[in-house]
């Protein structure tokens, strides 16, 4: 029997209202037959401080465990000052210092913003960060899901714009294949080593 | 030079900190460097209510007052560390101290690249519109292999590296200097020769479009002046407190009686005789004023129409408000028609301005920031007005009128001047006391700063509801709040006033005269179950009453819920019940029939109250010529004021007095400001003939409504919103062959030189080529598009007409 895929979906902000949270909730619901998506908040995770690395906060350790166990991680990022919010950057710093659970973890990036650009700059920034040696995640190439003018396309019920929903389906489909390939490769690597 | 240096990490050990310390020491002869840590600045969060954390405010203030900022930026995961990013997010959220600030980036890291990626990224972040710092180009100081770089004293070992840092730092000093010079000419009014660069010139500049400003502008125009009238509020929100007012204007018929009445109202507070007599004289001629200047043939006298104890409680209490005073029988109120709180007077005053739109330009959403004063003569030459993102200098050849209203929305002024914790605003949200700062800069004396008017139930109350920006104005009587088993408790739970007082503009009777009651932080109405049912039995004048009311099973619990002292509250209830039983309220004199004992067993209820404020009275002192008086007692040349900004009403107040003051002193201020001045020869400023007619792009915001525009048979109106400044309105003229003869622009708010160019060129070209399809002016594509769309719109009406 094939194991059901399990993803951690990180809400990239500590704000109490976020369209990116709505977006992840929507994905969780829409793709429930394809995978189990757990929406993860970051508002309780403190600002990264390297002096705390010897005794990291419990919530950081819990997050590290969750990411380690997951088959993949989905990031939904807003854009602050043309970059990822400090709150999200801080989480990535924790996840690349205390331990390195994102190492070779398949990652998908999505984001929504009020403007037409739909977080393009923040997503580029996030890719760059995830690509840094201390993080080294495996990022799904292309499939740039950037939801501009988010207010008109997304509400509590989910994506209201049909074409956008279709594109997300396509991106998520690609991500699933990416993750599956990845798992297979890992398995092959293992067998090789065992041999 | 003074710089702020930001350590870009919260870590205890940081080579970037060491680097900044080195910079501080090494360049101490060239600049002072204040090294700022960021470890106490919490993670950015947009939900932090109202105020930024103190640490953020501190660093923002430091940056604000510095000449430049140096950032020591480490690199985490190829990017800026989150603690630093978080600081920048704070500094681009509520406050924007980095806006236009010169910034130098340095960085140290363990790797040979020395934080190059983080620096690159930091540049990008500092360049975003919300941050908008001016980052020193090039001069990338990247200190790699940092563990080896410093000696034990934190000094850079390699001489070449020090040399390069020196080069970079000198470049930064140059950069800051050039930047400062550039922004001085951009923003500054002062030319090197002491003159001023004006963007546009008028005869009279009026600040604030309420009753006082509208009146001043209109009377200045009637004296032949070309006037600019500006208001801080966006279009549709002008009118300040005037639009919210009851619209009643204090009136009298006998000068001597009215003067005697006022002397008692102001009581021991001395008012300059001349100012007072000018005011009283205006009040006794108010009916003529309505007839002669406002076009109201039959002004409505309140007393003649409605003097009947049962008619309208509101105005009955005002006409007169102090019936026991000598002369009170001459007091009356005038309105433009038989109606109240319907902005009728305001609309009339506004129309006086729009009827004169050929002489009065109006700018909305354009707060005045500073007065421009001649350094030698102290004459006020004009003002700096904020228009969009830029400050423009407006020359006023003959005078400036300050009519910016009170400081109802300036919490700091309310605390400083009135000395109370808070007041709940009922009127406009745009009166922030800007006039006070401008007047102070110009050296004005202030007066009547402590005086304000209130209005509400149980003397002066409205409800405290944090969800409401403006307090609810409770005008109709609400007897259930002062009659029965109910009282008002101060912060500790004790009573402090007579609940059934008929307040006089928020004043209560105290030992012989009327005063604003003490304002506490969290007073409450306290009542029992029976009273609660009584309140419920009637339609609530404030529908959210029970949403904000708290309930408790016993008195102890209630005290805790409203942060009162349980023992005090218990004693208050006991004393109140005793007073109710005996029929004597020895402490405050509440009437016997209004008191009924509360149950002692609960449940109890409490509703939070706030003191309702209509308007403040303080501001610059004025004389009988509406001139603003300086702190040394002389008048400040060319500066005038009118309205509640520095009103005459210093003490006890009779309703209608404020609007009367707007009409009376607005007229005097406008007329005097319009008078050509002889003393300007001394002032040094550029010849304003050139600038006076320039700047096509700075036009009036006044909307000519289509009904006011005259159209001949062969003329059509066209509109478009495709431009950058809201609606663009054109009038198109065609000849018998339906050829384009003329395209006139009636309204536009486009900005910038290129737009002005487009507005001039495109209509001409359309006429020459007989089509709206002409080439856009490069750099002004939006304006060009709007023009084409508007003309197309006008022409389309010919077509539909022909089809008919
Ligand atoms: C609910 C209520 C009822 C009232 N009823 C009466 C009544 O019946 N009779 C009576 O006589 N009085 C009444 N008053 C008081 C009276 O309304 C005001 O005192 C009077 O309207 C003040 O007029 P004004 O022109 O001086 O100021 P406002 O009408 O307040 O106008 C000031 C204007 O200045 C603008 N402004 C502020 N700062 C700047 C800046 N920096 N640059 C440019 N513009 C700026 C504001 O946006 C505002 O539009 C009442 C007040 C309230 C709140």
PDB file of C-alpha atoms in Angstrom, chain B residues 226 352-361 700 702 704 708:
ATOM      1  CA  UNK B 226      -7.462  86.229  -5.730  1.00  0.00           C
ATOM      2  CA  UNK B 352     -20.672  81.511  -1.155  1.00  0.00           C
ATOM      3  CA  UNK B 353     -17.231  80.118  -1.976  1.00  0.00           C
ATOM      4  CA  UNK B 354     -18.179  77.983  -4.982  1.00  0.00           C
ATOM      5  CA  UNK B 355     -20.168  80.906  -6.402  1.00  0.00           C
ATOM      6  CA  UNK B 356     -16.889  82.788  -6.479  1.00  0.00           C
ATOM      7  CA  UNK B 357     -14.814  80.001  -8.019  1.00  0.00           C
ATOM      8  CA  UNK B 358     -13.401  82.411 -10.580  1.00  0.00           C
ATOM      9  CA  UNK B 359     -11.655  84.145  -7.711  1.00  0.00           C
ATOM     10  CA  UNK B 360     -11.224  81.416  -5.135  1.00  0.00           C
ATOM     11  CA  UNK B 361      -9.215  78.280  -5.842  1.00  0.00           C
ATOM     12  CA  UNK B 700      -8.407  74.363  -8.131  1.00  0.00           C
ATOM     13  CA  UNK B 702     -13.431  72.729  -6.859  1.00  0.00           C
ATOM     14  CA  UNK B 704     -17.779  72.632 -11.216  1.00  0.00           C
ATOM     15  CA  UNK B 708     -23.081  75.315 -13.186  1.00  0.00           C
TER      16      UNK B 708
END
